[in-house]
Short mmCIF file of C-alpha atoms in Angstrom, two decimals:
data_model
loop_
_atom_site.label_atom_id
_atom_site.label_comp_id
_atom_site.label_asym_id
_atom_site.label_seq_id
_atom_site.Cartn_x
_atom_site.Cartn_y
_atom_site.Cartn_z
CA MET J 1229 -106.07 184.08 -214.96
CA GLU J 1230 -107.10 180.45 -214.47
CA HIS J 1231 -103.76 179.76 -212.79
CA ASP J 1232 -104.26 182.75 -210.45
CA ALA J 1233 -107.83 181.68 -209.72
CA ASP J 1234 -106.61 178.23 -208.76
CA GLN J 1235 -104.01 179.79 -206.47
CA ARG J 1236 -106.67 181.99 -204.88
CA LYS J 1237 -108.82 178.90 -204.21
CA THR J 1238 -105.82 177.16 -202.70
CA VAL J 1239 -105.08 180.12 -200.43
CA THR J 1240 -108.71 180.40 -199.30
CA SER J 1241 -108.96 176.66 -198.67
CA GLN J 1242 -105.76 176.63 -196.61
CA ILE J 1243 -106.81 179.64 -194.56
CA SER J 1244 -110.16 178.00 -193.77
CA ARG J 1245 -108.43 174.82 -192.74
CA LYS J 1246 -105.94 176.62 -190.52
CA GLU J 1247 -108.74 178.32 -188.57
CA LYS J 1248 -109.09 175.06 -186.67
CA ASN J 1249 -105.44 174.84 -185.64
CA ASN J 1250 -103.94 176.07 -182.35
CA ASN J 1251 -102.11 179.35 -181.89
CA THR J 1252 -98.55 178.12 -182.43
CA GLU J 1253 -99.42 176.37 -185.67
CA PHE J 1254 -101.32 179.39 -186.94
CA ALA J 1255 -98.37 181.77 -186.49
CA GLU J 1256 -96.13 179.62 -188.66
CA GLU J 1257 -98.72 178.95 -191.38
CA ARG J 1258 -99.82 182.58 -191.56
CA HIS J 1259 -96.31 183.53 -192.68
CA PHE J 1260 -96.49 180.93 -195.48
CA LEU J 1261 -99.92 182.10 -196.65
CA ASN J 1262 -98.80 185.73 -196.65
CA LYS J 1263 -95.93 184.79 -198.95
CA ILE J 1264 -98.29 183.13 -201.46
CA ALA J 1265 -100.67 186.09 -201.29
CA ARG J 1266 -97.87 188.56 -202.01
CA ASN J 1267 -96.92 186.58 -205.11
CA ILE J 1268 -100.47 186.85 -206.41
CA LEU J 1269 -100.66 190.57 -205.66
CA ASN J 1270 -97.50 191.19 -207.68
CA LYS J 1271 -99.45 190.38 -210.90
CA ASN J 1272 -100.46 193.31 -213.09
CA GLU J 1273 -104.17 193.02 -212.43
CA PRO J 1274 -105.10 196.00 -210.17
CA ASN J 1275 -108.80 195.18 -209.60
CA ILE J 1276 -108.16 191.60 -208.71
CA ASN J 1277 -105.25 192.64 -206.49
CA VAL J 1278 -107.39 195.06 -204.50
CA TYR J 1279 -110.15 192.49 -204.15
CA LEU J 1280 -107.70 189.83 -202.98
CA LEU J 1281 -106.07 192.23 -200.53
CA ILE J 1282 -109.40 193.13 -198.94
CA CYS J 1283 -110.41 189.46 -198.70
CA PHE J 1284 -107.10 188.43 -197.23
CA VAL J 1285 -107.05 191.21 -194.63
CA GLY J 1286 -110.63 190.34 -193.63
CA ILE J 1287 -109.90 186.65 -193.27
CA THR J 1288 -106.71 187.34 -191.31
CA LEU J 1289 -108.50 189.69 -188.89
CA GLY J 1290 -111.28 187.15 -188.46
CA LEU J 1291 -108.81 184.44 -187.59
CA LEU J 1292 -106.97 186.65 -185.12
CA LEU J 1293 -110.23 187.62 -183.39
CA GLN J 1294 -111.22 183.96 -183.17
CA ILE J 1295 -107.87 183.07 -181.59
CA ILE J 1296 -108.20 185.91 -179.04
CA ASN J 1297 -111.74 184.74 -178.22
CA VAL J 1298 -110.58 181.15 -177.68
CA LYS J 1299 -107.79 182.39 -175.38
CA ASN J 1300 -110.20 184.50 -173.33
CA THR J 1301 -112.69 181.65 -173.11
CA PHE J 1302 -109.96 179.32 -171.86
CA LYS J 1303 -108.91 181.89 -169.27
CA ASP J 1304 -112.52 182.25 -168.09
CA ILE J 1305 -112.88 178.49 -167.79
CA SER J 1306 -109.61 178.27 -165.83
CA LYS J 1307 -110.71 181.10 -163.56
CA ASP J 1308 -114.08 179.44 -162.94
CA TYR J 1309 -112.31 176.17 -162.17
CA GLU J 1310 -110.12 177.88 -159.60
CA THR J 1311 -113.05 179.49 -157.82
CA GLU J 1312 -115.61 176.71 -158.29
CA GLY J 1313 -113.30 173.72 -157.76
CA ARG J 1314 -113.65 172.44 -154.20
CA LYS J 1315 -110.27 172.46 -152.48
CA TYR J 1316 -109.19 171.07 -149.14
CA TRP J 1317 -106.05 171.21 -147.07
CA VAL J 1318 -104.83 169.18 -144.11
CA TYR J 1319 -102.97 170.26 -141.02
CA SER J 1320 -101.03 168.75 -138.15
CA ALA J 1321 -98.18 170.18 -136.13
CA TYR J 1322 -96.62 166.74 -135.63
CA SER J 1323 -98.09 164.03 -137.83
CA ASP J 1324 -97.39 163.21 -141.47
CA VAL J 1325 -100.80 164.16 -142.84
CA GLU J 1326 -99.74 165.49 -146.25
CA ASN J 1327 -98.78 162.01 -147.42
CA LYS J 1328 -101.73 160.55 -149.31
CA ASN J 1329 -100.66 157.07 -148.22
CA GLY J 1330 -100.06 158.07 -144.61
CA LEU J 1331 -102.12 158.70 -141.51
CA LEU J 1332 -105.02 160.36 -143.36
CA LYS J 1333 -104.96 158.09 -146.40
CA HIS J 1334 -108.71 157.47 -146.38
CA VAL J 1335 -109.54 161.12 -145.75
CA HIS J 1336 -107.63 161.99 -148.92
CA LEU J 1337 -109.22 159.14 -150.88
CA VAL J 1338 -112.81 159.92 -149.94
CA LEU J 1339 -112.45 163.66 -150.53
CA GLU J 1340 -110.97 163.07 -153.98
CA ARG J 1341 -113.77 160.64 -154.81
CA ILE J 1342 -116.39 163.28 -154.06
CA GLY J 1343 -114.65 165.88 -156.20
CA PHE J 1344 -112.21 167.68 -153.91
CA GLU J 1345 -108.71 168.73 -154.91
CA LYS J 1346 -105.89 168.70 -152.36
CA SER J 1347 -104.50 172.20 -151.95
CA THR J 1348 -103.04 174.57 -149.34
CA ASN J 1349 -104.20 177.36 -147.09
CA LYS J 1350 -103.06 179.86 -149.74
CA THR J 1351 -105.87 178.87 -152.13
CA PRO J 1352 -109.64 179.54 -151.91
CA TRP J 1353 -110.23 176.34 -149.92
CA THR J 1354 -113.60 175.02 -148.81
CA LEU J 1355 -112.49 172.42 -146.23
CA LEU J 1356 -109.79 172.22 -143.59
CA TRP J 1357 -109.20 168.76 -142.12
CA SER J 1358 -107.00 169.22 -139.07
CA HIS J 1359 -105.57 166.23 -137.22
CA ASP J 1360 -104.77 168.48 -134.25
CA TYR J 1361 -106.92 170.96 -132.37
CA PRO J 1362 -106.47 173.94 -134.73
CA PHE J 1363 -107.84 176.94 -132.85
CA ARG J 1364 -104.62 178.08 -131.22
CA VAL J 1365 -102.02 177.82 -133.97
CA LEU J 1366 -104.43 178.55 -136.82
CA TYR J 1367 -106.59 181.18 -135.14
CA PRO J 1368 -105.62 183.93 -137.66
CA ASN J 1369 -106.88 181.65 -140.45
CA LEU J 1370 -110.09 180.63 -138.73
CA HIS J 1371 -111.59 183.66 -137.03
CA ARG J 1372 -112.90 185.16 -140.29
CA LEU J 1373 -114.11 182.19 -142.28
CA LYS J 1374 -116.28 182.61 -145.37
CA PRO J 1375 -119.74 180.99 -145.39
CA ASN J 1376 -118.64 178.20 -147.74
CA GLN J 1377 -115.58 177.20 -145.66
CA ARG J 1378 -115.80 174.25 -143.25
CA VAL J 1379 -113.48 173.04 -140.48
CA ASN J 1380 -113.60 169.55 -138.96
CA HIS J 1381 -113.48 170.75 -135.35
CA PHE J 1382 -115.55 172.96 -133.07
CA PRO J 1383 -113.79 175.41 -130.77
CA GLY J 1384 -114.28 174.36 -127.16
CA THR J 1385 -114.69 170.62 -127.72
CA GLY J 1386 -111.46 170.02 -125.83
CA PHE J 1387 -113.67 169.92 -122.73
CA ILE J 1388 -115.08 166.69 -124.19
CA THR J 1389 -112.02 165.12 -125.78
CA ASN J 1390 -109.51 165.93 -123.03
CA LYS J 1391 -109.02 162.77 -121.00
CA VAL J 1392 -108.87 164.46 -117.61
CA ASP J 1393 -111.83 166.79 -118.16
CA LEU J 1394 -114.04 163.94 -119.33
CA ALA J 1395 -112.94 161.41 -116.71
CA THR J 1396 -113.56 163.82 -113.82
CA SER J 1397 -117.06 164.69 -115.02
CA ASP J 1398 -119.87 163.73 -112.66
CA SER J 1399 -121.75 160.91 -114.39
CA LYS J 1400 -123.07 157.46 -113.55
CA TYR J 1401 -121.59 156.28 -116.83
CA ILE J 1402 -118.03 157.44 -116.10
CA PRO J 1403 -115.91 155.51 -113.56
CA LYS J 1404 -114.90 157.70 -110.62
CA ALA J 1405 -111.71 159.66 -111.31
CA PHE J 1406 -109.48 162.13 -109.44
CA LYS J 1407 -106.96 164.74 -110.55
CA LEU J 1408 -103.63 164.53 -108.79
CA PRO J 1409 -102.41 166.17 -106.66
CA LYS J 1410 -105.41 168.53 -106.71
CA ASN J 1411 -107.94 165.94 -105.50
CA LYS J 1412 -105.53 163.81 -103.47
CA GLU J 1413 -107.51 163.98 -100.24
CA GLU J 1414 -110.80 163.13 -101.98
CA PHE J 1415 -109.14 160.17 -103.69
CA LEU J 1416 -107.70 158.76 -100.44
CA LYS J 1417 -111.08 159.15 -98.74
CA TYR J 1418 -112.87 157.35 -101.59
CA ALA J 1419 -110.27 154.57 -101.64
CA SER J 1420 -110.62 153.98 -97.90
CA LYS J 1421 -114.40 153.59 -98.29
CA ASN J 1422 -114.06 151.27 -101.31
CA LYS J 1423 -111.32 148.91 -100.21
CA ASN J 1424 -111.94 146.43 -103.04
CA ALA J 1425 -111.59 149.08 -105.69
CA LEU J 1426 -108.66 149.08 -108.11
CA PHE J 1427 -107.45 152.18 -109.93
CA LEU J 1428 -105.89 152.88 -113.28
CA GLU J 1429 -103.21 155.56 -113.30
CA LYS J 1430 -103.42 157.47 -116.59
CA HIS J 1431 -101.03 160.06 -117.92
CA ASN J 1432 -102.62 163.44 -118.66
CA GLN J 1433 -101.09 163.48 -122.15
CA HIS J 1434 -102.52 160.10 -123.19
CA ARG J 1435 -99.27 158.23 -122.59
CA GLY J 1436 -99.65 154.97 -120.72
CA VAL J 1437 -102.24 153.22 -118.56
CA PHE J 1438 -101.24 151.17 -115.53
CA LEU J 1439 -103.29 149.30 -112.95
CA LYS J 1440 -101.92 149.98 -109.46
CA ASN J 1441 -102.69 149.62 -105.80
CA VAL J 1442 -103.34 152.86 -103.95
CA SER J 1443 -99.96 152.59 -102.22
CA GLU J 1444 -98.15 152.45 -105.58
CA ILE J 1445 -99.67 155.61 -107.03
CA ASP J 1446 -97.60 158.80 -107.10
CA LEU J 1447 -99.99 161.31 -105.51
CA SER J 1448 -97.88 164.38 -106.22
CA SER J 1449 -96.58 164.02 -109.79
CA GLY J 1450 -99.06 166.48 -111.30
CA GLU J 1451 -98.88 164.63 -114.62
CA SER J 1452 -101.46 161.92 -114.08
CA PHE J 1453 -104.91 161.15 -112.79
CA VAL J 1454 -106.46 157.98 -111.37
CA GLN J 1455 -109.70 156.31 -112.38
CA GLU J 1456 -111.54 153.39 -110.88
CA TYR J 1457 -111.11 150.18 -112.85
CA VAL J 1458 -114.06 148.07 -114.06
CA GLN J 1459 -112.94 144.73 -112.63
CA LYS J 1460 -115.41 142.26 -114.11
CA PRO J 1461 -115.80 143.09 -117.82
CA PHE J 1462 -118.00 141.17 -120.22
CA LEU J 1463 -115.74 138.83 -122.20
CA VAL J 1464 -115.91 137.34 -125.69
CA ASP J 1465 -114.08 134.03 -125.89
CA GLY J 1466 -112.25 135.15 -122.75
CA HIS J 1467 -111.09 138.47 -124.22
CA LYS J 1468 -111.85 141.91 -122.83
CA PHE J 1469 -112.75 144.55 -125.44
CA ASP J 1470 -113.77 148.15 -125.92
CA ILE J 1471 -116.46 149.64 -128.13
CA GLY J 1472 -115.75 152.59 -130.45
CA VAL J 1473 -118.77 154.66 -131.49
CA TYR J 1474 -118.33 157.33 -134.18
CA VAL J 1475 -120.18 160.52 -133.25
CA VAL J 1476 -120.68 163.80 -135.12
CA LEU J 1477 -121.45 167.20 -133.63
CA THR J 1478 -123.10 169.45 -136.23
CA SER J 1479 -124.55 172.28 -134.13
CA VAL J 1480 -124.62 173.86 -130.68
CA ASN J 1481 -127.26 176.19 -129.30
CA PRO J 1482 -129.28 174.37 -130.55
CA LEU J 1483 -127.43 171.10 -130.02
CA ARG J 1484 -127.46 168.39 -132.68
CA VAL J 1485 -125.48 165.18 -132.34
CA TYR J 1486 -125.50 162.06 -134.54
CA TYR J 1487 -123.87 158.64 -134.24
CA TYR J 1488 -122.88 156.21 -136.97
CA THR J 1489 -125.05 153.10 -137.12
CA GLY J 1490 -123.43 151.48 -140.15
CA ASP J 1491 -121.07 149.71 -137.77
CA ILE J 1492 -119.30 149.97 -134.43
CA LEU J 1493 -115.56 149.43 -133.94
CA PHE J 1494 -114.80 146.53 -131.61
CA ARG J 1495 -111.21 146.05 -130.41
CA TYR J 1496 -110.21 143.00 -128.37
CA CYS J 1497 -107.29 142.53 -125.99
CA PRO J 1498 -104.65 140.16 -127.43
CA ALA J 1499 -104.41 138.03 -124.29
CA LYS J 1500 -107.26 136.34 -122.42
CA TYR J 1501 -108.40 138.15 -119.28
CA TYR J 1502 -108.17 135.21 -116.84
CA PRO J 1503 -106.06 134.36 -114.97
CA PHE J 1504 -105.72 138.09 -114.38
CA ASP J 1505 -102.24 139.61 -114.18
CA PRO J 1506 -102.02 143.42 -113.82
CA LYS J 1507 -98.44 143.38 -115.10
CA ASN J 1508 -99.60 142.02 -118.46
CA LEU J 1509 -101.24 145.00 -120.17
CA ASP J 1510 -102.39 142.84 -123.09
CA LYS J 1511 -104.94 141.27 -120.77
CA TYR J 1512 -106.86 144.46 -119.98
CA VAL J 1513 -105.60 147.41 -122.08
CA VAL J 1514 -106.57 147.81 -125.74
CA GLY J 1515 -103.45 149.02 -127.57
CA ASP J 1516 -102.44 149.60 -131.17
CA ASP J 1517 -101.84 145.86 -131.64
CA TYR J 1518 -105.30 144.81 -130.52
CA LEU J 1519 -106.92 141.54 -131.55
CA PRO J 1520 -109.22 142.23 -134.54
CA ILE J 1521 -112.67 140.73 -134.71
CA TRP J 1522 -111.76 138.35 -137.53
CA GLU J 1523 -109.30 136.63 -135.19
CA VAL J 1524 -111.79 136.07 -132.35
CA PRO J 1525 -112.92 132.43 -132.77
CA SER J 1526 -116.65 132.85 -132.11
CA LEU J 1527 -116.89 135.99 -134.27
CA ALA J 1528 -114.62 135.21 -137.22
CA HIS J 1529 -117.08 133.14 -139.30
CA PRO J 1530 -120.15 135.42 -139.09
CA TYR J 1531 -117.97 138.47 -139.76
CA THR J 1532 -115.85 137.16 -142.65
CA ALA J 1533 -117.87 134.36 -144.26
CA LEU J 1534 -121.38 135.69 -143.64
CA GLY J 1535 -120.53 139.38 -143.99
CA PHE J 1536 -122.26 140.75 -140.88
CA SER J 1537 -121.13 143.97 -139.22
CA MET J 1538 -119.02 144.02 -136.06
CA LYS J 1539 -122.04 145.22 -134.10
CA GLU J 1540 -124.40 142.52 -135.35
CA VAL J 1541 -121.82 139.79 -134.81
CA PHE J 1542 -121.39 140.98 -131.22
CA ASN J 1543 -125.16 141.19 -130.67
CA THR J 1544 -125.55 137.60 -131.89
CA TYR J 1545 -122.87 136.43 -129.46
CA VAL J 1546 -124.51 138.28 -126.57
CA ARG J 1547 -127.90 136.73 -127.34
CA SER J 1548 -126.27 133.30 -127.47
CA LYS J 1549 -125.26 133.90 -123.84
CA GLY J 1550 -128.84 134.61 -122.82
CA LYS J 1551 -128.51 138.40 -122.62
CA ASP J 1552 -130.27 141.22 -124.48
CA PRO J 1553 -127.93 143.81 -126.04
CA ALA J 1554 -130.75 146.29 -126.77
CA ILE J 1555 -130.67 147.81 -123.28
CA MET J 1556 -126.89 148.12 -123.48
CA TRP J 1557 -127.06 150.09 -126.75
CA GLU J 1558 -129.69 152.40 -125.30
CA GLU J 1559 -127.36 153.12 -122.40
CA VAL J 1560 -124.50 153.79 -124.83
CA GLU J 1561 -126.67 156.46 -126.47
CA ASN J 1562 -127.60 157.96 -123.11
CA ALA J 1563 -123.99 158.08 -121.92
CA ILE J 1564 -122.77 159.96 -125.00
CA THR J 1565 -125.76 162.32 -125.06
CA GLU J 1566 -125.19 163.28 -121.42
CA VAL J 1567 -121.63 164.37 -122.18
CA PHE J 1568 -122.71 166.79 -124.90
CA LEU J 1569 -125.51 168.28 -122.80
CA LYS J 1570 -123.09 168.88 -119.91
CA LYS J 1571 -120.28 170.30 -122.05
CA GLU J 1572 -122.26 172.28 -124.62
CA HIS J 1573 -121.92 175.58 -122.73
CA HIS J 1574 -118.11 175.42 -123.11
CA VAL J 1575 -118.46 175.22 -126.89
CA ILE J 1576 -121.03 178.03 -126.95
CA GLU J 1577 -118.64 180.24 -125.00
CA ALA J 1578 -115.69 179.45 -127.26
CA LEU J 1579 -117.75 180.22 -130.37
CA LYS J 1580 -118.18 183.83 -129.27
CA ASN J 1581 -114.78 184.52 -130.84
CA TYR J 1582 -116.02 183.42 -134.27
CA PRO J 1583 -118.58 185.03 -136.59
CA SER J 1584 -120.64 181.86 -137.14
CA SER J 1585 -120.94 178.34 -135.77
CA ASP J 1586 -122.02 177.07 -139.19
CA ASN J 1587 -118.39 176.74 -140.33
CA PHE J 1588 -117.68 173.88 -137.93
CA PHE J 1589 -118.46 170.20 -137.48
CA GLU J 1590 -116.67 167.50 -135.50
CA LEU J 1591 -116.17 163.75 -135.82
CA MET J 1592 -115.21 161.96 -132.58
CA ARG J 1593 -114.97 158.37 -131.46
CA PHE J 1594 -116.30 157.54 -128.01
CA ASP J 1595 -114.70 154.49 -126.36
CA LEU J 1596 -116.75 152.49 -123.89
CA VAL J 1597 -116.56 149.18 -121.98
CA VAL J 1598 -119.26 146.99 -120.45
CA ASP J 1599 -119.13 144.82 -117.37
CA GLU J 1600 -120.37 141.24 -117.05
CA ASN J 1601 -123.94 142.51 -116.64
CA LEU J 1602 -123.63 144.73 -119.76
CA LYS J 1603 -123.55 147.88 -117.65
CA VAL J 1604 -122.01 150.67 -119.77
CA TYR J 1605 -118.98 152.75 -118.79
CA LEU J 1606 -117.66 155.65 -120.86
CA LEU J 1607 -113.85 155.93 -120.89
CA GLU J 1608 -112.85 158.64 -123.37
CA ALA J 1609 -113.67 160.62 -126.50
CA ASN J 1610 -111.06 160.83 -129.25
CA MET J 1611 -110.78 164.20 -130.99
CA SER J 1612 -109.09 162.77 -134.09
CA PRO J 1613 -109.93 159.05 -134.14
CA ASN J 1614 -107.66 156.73 -136.07
CA LEU J 1615 -108.79 156.52 -139.70
CA SER J 1616 -105.78 154.64 -141.04
CA SER J 1617 -106.09 151.01 -142.13
CA ALA J 1618 -102.32 150.56 -142.46
CA HIS J 1619 -102.25 148.23 -139.47
CA TYR J 1620 -105.54 146.43 -140.21
CA PRO J 1621 -106.43 146.72 -143.95
CA PRO J 1622 -109.92 145.15 -143.52
CA ASN J 1623 -110.94 148.27 -141.56
CA GLN J 1624 -110.65 150.35 -144.74
CA LEU J 1625 -114.32 149.99 -145.64
CA LEU J 1626 -115.47 151.06 -142.17
CA TYR J 1627 -113.33 154.20 -142.20
CA GLU J 1628 -114.31 155.22 -145.72
CA GLN J 1629 -118.01 154.65 -145.11
CA VAL J 1630 -117.83 156.71 -141.91
CA LEU J 1631 -116.12 159.53 -143.81
CA TYR J 1632 -118.46 159.44 -146.79
CA ASN J 1633 -121.54 159.50 -144.55
CA LEU J 1634 -119.95 162.29 -142.50
CA PHE J 1635 -119.34 164.50 -145.55
CA SER J 1636 -122.88 163.86 -146.76
CA LEU J 1637 -124.40 164.68 -143.36
CA VAL J 1638 -122.60 167.99 -142.86
CA GLY J 1639 -122.96 169.16 -146.48
CA VAL J 1640 -119.30 168.94 -147.46
CA ALA J 1641 -120.25 166.53 -150.25
CA SER J 1642 -122.89 168.96 -151.57
CA TYR J 1643 -121.93 170.99 -154.64
CA ILE J 1644 -124.42 173.68 -153.59
CA ASN J 1645 -122.55 174.33 -150.34
CA GLY J 1646 -119.13 174.25 -151.96
CA ARG J 1647 -119.40 177.04 -154.52
CA ALA J 1648 -117.11 179.96 -153.81
CA ASN J 1649 -118.18 182.74 -156.17
CA ILE J 1650 -121.97 182.45 -156.14
CA ASN J 1651 -123.86 185.60 -155.16
CA LEU J 1652 -126.16 185.68 -152.13
CA ARG J 1653 -129.39 185.55 -154.13
CA GLU J 1654 -128.29 182.53 -156.17
CA GLN J 1655 -127.01 180.80 -153.05
CA THR J 1656 -130.40 181.29 -151.36
CA LEU J 1657 -132.28 179.99 -154.38
CA ALA J 1658 -129.99 176.97 -154.55
CA GLU J 1659 -130.44 176.18 -150.84
CA ASN J 1660 -134.21 176.60 -151.14
CA MET J 1661 -134.25 173.68 -153.56
CA VAL J 1662 -133.16 171.51 -150.64
CA SER J 1663 -134.89 173.14 -147.67
CA SER J 1664 -137.23 176.12 -147.48
CA GLN J 1665 -139.85 177.59 -145.15
CA LYS J 1666 -142.51 175.03 -146.00
CA ASN J 1667 -140.12 172.23 -145.02
CA ILE J 1668 -139.65 173.57 -141.49
CA ALA J 1669 -143.22 174.71 -140.76
CA VAL J 1670 -144.69 172.74 -137.81
CA TRP J 1671 -147.54 172.91 -135.27
CA SER J 1672 -150.01 174.31 -137.80
CA ASP J 1673 -153.03 174.22 -135.45
CA GLU J 1674 -151.29 176.25 -132.74
CA CYS J 1675 -149.69 178.69 -135.18
CA SER J 1676 -153.06 179.32 -136.82
CA THR J 1677 -154.92 179.96 -133.54
CA LYS J 1678 -153.24 180.58 -130.18
CA CYS J 1679 -150.00 181.90 -131.64
CA ARG J 1680 -151.52 183.95 -134.45
CA ASP J 1681 -151.41 187.28 -132.63
CA ARG J 1682 -149.14 186.57 -129.65
CA CYS J 1683 -145.70 185.01 -129.91
CA GLU J 1684 -145.48 184.77 -126.12
CA GLU J 1685 -148.67 182.72 -125.69
CA LEU J 1686 -146.91 179.32 -125.83
CA ILE J 1687 -143.33 178.18 -126.15
CA ILE J 1688 -144.39 176.48 -129.38
CA CYS J 1689 -145.21 179.91 -130.79
CA GLY J 1690 -141.49 180.52 -131.14
CA LEU J 1691 -141.58 178.06 -134.05
CA CYS J 1692 -144.31 179.87 -135.99
CA ARG J 1693 -143.06 181.86 -138.95
CA PRO J 1694 -143.89 185.39 -137.60
CA CYS J 1695 -142.14 184.55 -134.31
CA LEU J 1696 -139.20 182.52 -135.57
CA SER J 1697 -135.78 184.12 -135.05
CA ASN J 1698 -133.36 184.21 -137.97
CA LYS J 1699 -130.80 182.17 -136.05
CA LEU J 1700 -133.23 179.37 -135.23
CA ARG J 1701 -134.75 179.46 -138.71
CA ASN J 1702 -131.33 178.99 -140.33
CA SER J 1703 -130.53 176.19 -137.90
CA LEU J 1704 -133.79 174.38 -138.67
CA LEU J 1705 -133.20 174.69 -142.41
CA LYS J 1706 -129.81 173.11 -141.80
CA SER J 1707 -131.46 170.40 -139.67
CA TYR J 1708 -133.77 169.55 -142.53
CA ARG J 1709 -130.82 169.21 -144.92
CA GLU J 1710 -129.06 166.96 -142.40
CA PHE J 1711 -132.15 164.77 -142.20
CA LEU J 1712 -132.17 164.35 -145.98
CA HIS J 1713 -128.47 163.48 -146.16
CA LYS J 1714 -127.76 161.67 -142.88
CA GLY J 1715 -127.12 158.29 -144.51
CA ASP J 1716 -126.16 155.77 -141.83
CA PHE J 1717 -125.97 158.41 -139.11
CA LYS J 1718 -128.76 158.39 -136.56
CA ARG J 1719 -129.83 161.38 -134.50
CA LEU J 1720 -128.56 161.13 -130.94
CA PHE J 1721 -129.78 164.51 -129.77
CA PRO J 1722 -132.54 165.58 -129.92
CA PRO J 1723 -133.44 162.02 -128.90
CA LYS J 1724 -135.99 159.71 -130.48
CA MET J 1725 -139.62 160.65 -129.94
CA VAL J 1726 -143.12 159.18 -130.06
CA GLN J 1727 -145.79 160.64 -132.31
CA LYS J 1728 -148.14 163.00 -130.48
CA ALA J 1729 -146.85 161.94 -127.07
CA PHE J 1730 -144.87 164.97 -125.91
CA ALA J 1731 -144.33 165.45 -122.16
CA PRO J 1732 -143.18 168.90 -120.89
CA GLU J 1733 -140.77 167.37 -118.35
CA GLU J 1734 -138.67 166.07 -121.24
CA ILE J 1735 -137.41 169.59 -122.00
CA LYS J 1736 -137.48 171.29 -118.61
CA ASN J 1737 -133.68 171.16 -118.12
CA LEU J 1738 -132.78 172.30 -121.65
CA ASN J 1739 -131.75 175.82 -122.64
CA GLU J 1740 -134.18 177.91 -124.68
CA MET J 1741 -132.80 177.06 -128.11
CA ASN J 1742 -132.69 173.33 -127.34
CA LYS J 1743 -136.28 173.44 -126.08
CA LEU J 1744 -137.48 175.02 -129.30
CA GLN J 1745 -135.47 172.63 -131.46
CA TYR J 1746 -136.81 169.66 -129.47
CA LEU J 1747 -140.36 170.88 -130.07
CA TRP J 1748 -139.60 171.35 -133.75
CA TYR J 1749 -138.50 167.72 -134.06
CA GLN J 1750 -141.59 166.66 -132.12
CA GLY J 1751 -143.68 168.66 -134.58
CA LYS J 1752 -141.98 166.96 -137.52
CA CYS J 1753 -142.42 163.59 -135.79
CA ASN J 1754 -146.15 164.28 -135.39
CA MET J 1755 -146.40 164.91 -139.14
CA ASP J 1756 -144.10 162.09 -140.33
CA ILE J 1757 -143.04 159.07 -138.27
CA THR J 1758 -139.65 158.87 -140.02
CA TRP J 1759 -138.66 162.00 -138.09
CA CYS J 1760 -139.30 160.39 -134.70
CA ALA J 1761 -136.00 158.47 -134.54
#
């Protein structure tokens, strides 16, 4: 009896211990324990045998149920991870974008650092980063996007980023340009009136820039356009340069545009401008092998040793020459803003083929030059600006800070906006934690009096809660979230404002939605000065 009791204790102890093991170990040990139990049950003690049998069956069933429960729990966790885990995929018809050390190296790095997993279009993805314009080839994938899915381009922005469309826009900030052969006669007429003018011949497909006399230009090729050349650029240590401003479009109708203030990309021509030689492109064209700022003698020390940004180093140099860069930067803002206001209607029209505009955002880089008087000229807008530091490793920080601030601004870095399987009520409650009705309520005096019973009394009434459309309300809630998370991005449009100094002429040329949004920002500015800029 004592021997059997000891065996029973041993069996019970081993069973308890094996409850903690994994499934494969349990299957093997269960066979061993069953063998011991059968030996005990073969004894001629009926009551004890029955008792032991019942205990053993109960313990075995308990263990099996526990194992099944652990398996189901693991499956649930795996399923939640698949639906909750934020996934992204990258696309390009030509470039090597899948390689994590390739063209989009820093896109991959930043997304992984904020919790994204690289995946494919066949998974429940939350972000598509396309190096090419995606709305032709990928239209079947993009015309029925879910609310939590984001794409890094807006349909219709080709009217901004296409070289020819932008260059031939009517603007005081864009050097005069002509399509060939379509505008051949206009070009010849303009050239005859401006005999000292020089013209750059540019290929429509972004291949090659050449400075030519009018007589050298092929007026009938159909593959190029000509643009007047800025002949007397401002120079740094004798080098011509261009200025790259990172800009983000987050909304149209109403229009919201931001630009990155953390730094500006300056690229210098490798060869000094004078004596000028049009056959030497290194003197006046910024190519892939441009001269970086840390190799420009007057800028190298403040940039590398003192740690100032490219923009501040440039500003210091300009001031040392007796000029004020503040006016120049204001003109840079005006030039970029004008482009979006003129081209917005193209994007609005293109968006009619998609259920919502909230799925899209766009990062561009606008390239500009300045003449010897710091007059600003806008040259082009890059749809997919270079974000690879392979050629110039010190640019890594700039690219990664631009990307991180971008993902914060547009909500890609927000866990709330990345959840795939949350129900509508929970999603609303989660978003309300960030921005709700009280955060977008403005013009309290007018809404409490003149607008109380009549939404048509004043244009401002359209911002009062009883009069506010669902579309505008959702856009303003999104605007509030952008304000909270804009980081080093500054609002470009709507422009900066002055507290309680609104003038009606400032909005007279805007469409209805942009007027209301402008007034909303003015209302927020009146309440809190941090909203004015």
